[in-house]
PDB file of C-alpha atoms in Angstrom:
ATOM      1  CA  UNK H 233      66.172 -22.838  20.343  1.00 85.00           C
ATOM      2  CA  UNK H 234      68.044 -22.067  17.219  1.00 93.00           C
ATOM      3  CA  UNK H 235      66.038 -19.839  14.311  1.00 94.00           C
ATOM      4  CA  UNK H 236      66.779 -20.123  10.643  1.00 92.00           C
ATOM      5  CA  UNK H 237      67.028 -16.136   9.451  1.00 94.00           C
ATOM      6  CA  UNK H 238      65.858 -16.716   6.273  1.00 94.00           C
ATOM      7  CA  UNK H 239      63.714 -19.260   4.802  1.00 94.00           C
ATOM      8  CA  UNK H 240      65.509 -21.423   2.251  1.00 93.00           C
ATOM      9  CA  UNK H 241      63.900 -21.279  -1.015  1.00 95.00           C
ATOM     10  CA  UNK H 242      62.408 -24.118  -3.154  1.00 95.00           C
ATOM     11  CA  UNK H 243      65.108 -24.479  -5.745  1.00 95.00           C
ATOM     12  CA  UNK H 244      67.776 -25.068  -2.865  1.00 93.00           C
ATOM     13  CA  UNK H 245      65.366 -27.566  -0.993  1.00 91.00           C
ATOM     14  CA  UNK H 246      64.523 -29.957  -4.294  1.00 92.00           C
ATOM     15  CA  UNK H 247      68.350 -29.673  -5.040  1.00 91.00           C
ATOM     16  CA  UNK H 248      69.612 -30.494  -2.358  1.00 88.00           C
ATOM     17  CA  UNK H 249      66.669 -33.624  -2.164  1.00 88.00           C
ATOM     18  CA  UNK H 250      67.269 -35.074  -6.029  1.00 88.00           C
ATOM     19  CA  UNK H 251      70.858 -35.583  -5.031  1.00 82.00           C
ATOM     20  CA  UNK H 252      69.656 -37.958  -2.405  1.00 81.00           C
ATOM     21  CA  UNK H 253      66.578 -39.381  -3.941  1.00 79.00           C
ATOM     22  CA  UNK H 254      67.917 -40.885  -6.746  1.00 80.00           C
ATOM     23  CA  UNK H 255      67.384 -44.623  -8.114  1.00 79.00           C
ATOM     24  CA  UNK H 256      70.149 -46.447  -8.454  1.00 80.00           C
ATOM     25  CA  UNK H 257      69.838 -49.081 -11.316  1.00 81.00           C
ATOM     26  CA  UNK H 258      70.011 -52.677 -10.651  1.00 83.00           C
ATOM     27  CA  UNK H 259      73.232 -54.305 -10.837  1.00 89.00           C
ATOM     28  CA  UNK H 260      73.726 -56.696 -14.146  1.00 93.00           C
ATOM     29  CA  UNK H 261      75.988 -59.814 -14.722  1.00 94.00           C
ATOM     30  CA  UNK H 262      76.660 -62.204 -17.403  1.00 94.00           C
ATOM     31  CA  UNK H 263      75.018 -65.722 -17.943  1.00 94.00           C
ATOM     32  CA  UNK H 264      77.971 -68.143 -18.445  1.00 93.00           C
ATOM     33  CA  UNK H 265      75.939 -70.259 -20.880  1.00 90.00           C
ATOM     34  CA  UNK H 266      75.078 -67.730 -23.304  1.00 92.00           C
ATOM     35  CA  UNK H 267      76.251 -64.734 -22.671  1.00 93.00           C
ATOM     36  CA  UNK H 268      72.964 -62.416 -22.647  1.00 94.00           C
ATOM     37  CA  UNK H 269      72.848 -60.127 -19.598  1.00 95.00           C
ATOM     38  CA  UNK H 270      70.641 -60.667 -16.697  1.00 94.00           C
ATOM     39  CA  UNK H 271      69.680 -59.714 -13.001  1.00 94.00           C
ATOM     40  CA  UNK H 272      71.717 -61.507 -10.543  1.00 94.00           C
ATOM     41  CA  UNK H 273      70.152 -64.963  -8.924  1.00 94.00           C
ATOM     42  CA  UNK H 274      67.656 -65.225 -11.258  1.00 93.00           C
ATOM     43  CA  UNK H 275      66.856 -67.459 -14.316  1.00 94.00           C
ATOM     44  CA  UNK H 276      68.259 -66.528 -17.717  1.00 94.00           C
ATOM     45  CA  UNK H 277      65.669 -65.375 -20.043  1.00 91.00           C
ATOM     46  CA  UNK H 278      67.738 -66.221 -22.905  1.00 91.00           C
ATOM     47  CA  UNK H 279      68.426 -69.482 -22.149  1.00 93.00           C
ATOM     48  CA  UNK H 280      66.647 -70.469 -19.286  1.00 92.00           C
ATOM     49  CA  UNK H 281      69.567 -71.969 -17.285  1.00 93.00           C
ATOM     50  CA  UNK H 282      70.103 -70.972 -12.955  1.00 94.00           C
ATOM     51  CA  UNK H 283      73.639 -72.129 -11.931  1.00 91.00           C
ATOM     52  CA  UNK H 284      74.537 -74.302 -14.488  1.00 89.00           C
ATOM     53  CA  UNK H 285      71.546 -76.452 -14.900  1.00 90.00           C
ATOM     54  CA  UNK H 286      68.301 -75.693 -17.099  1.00 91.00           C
ATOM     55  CA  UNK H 287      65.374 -74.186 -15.038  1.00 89.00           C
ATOM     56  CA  UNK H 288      62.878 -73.033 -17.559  1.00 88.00           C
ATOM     57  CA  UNK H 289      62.454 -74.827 -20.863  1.00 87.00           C
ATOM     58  CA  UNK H 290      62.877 -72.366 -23.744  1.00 80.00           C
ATOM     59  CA  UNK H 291      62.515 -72.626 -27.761  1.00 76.00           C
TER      60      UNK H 291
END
């Protein structure tokens, strides 16, 4: 069975781990009827319009 020699220290273990364990922020598009930027498939919060039609009525 293979034996490390030497124990790997904390600094090269949480390194090595934050490379893999970050977040990746959400992707972001455009809404075609006003332009603000949103989350992908969902309603506008600007506007309130989903694919061309208004969803939510806003002020």
């Amino acid at each position: 069975m293979a034996v490390p020699k030497q124990k790997n220290g904390r600094a090269r273990t949480h390194s090595r781990r934050s490379a893999n364990d970050v977040c990746a922020m959400p992707s972001r598009s455009v809404c075609p009827q006003c332009g603000e930027v949103k989350l992908p498939h969902r309603v506008c919060g600007n506007c309130g319009y989903y694919k061309g039609r208004e969803v939510v009525e806003t002020e």
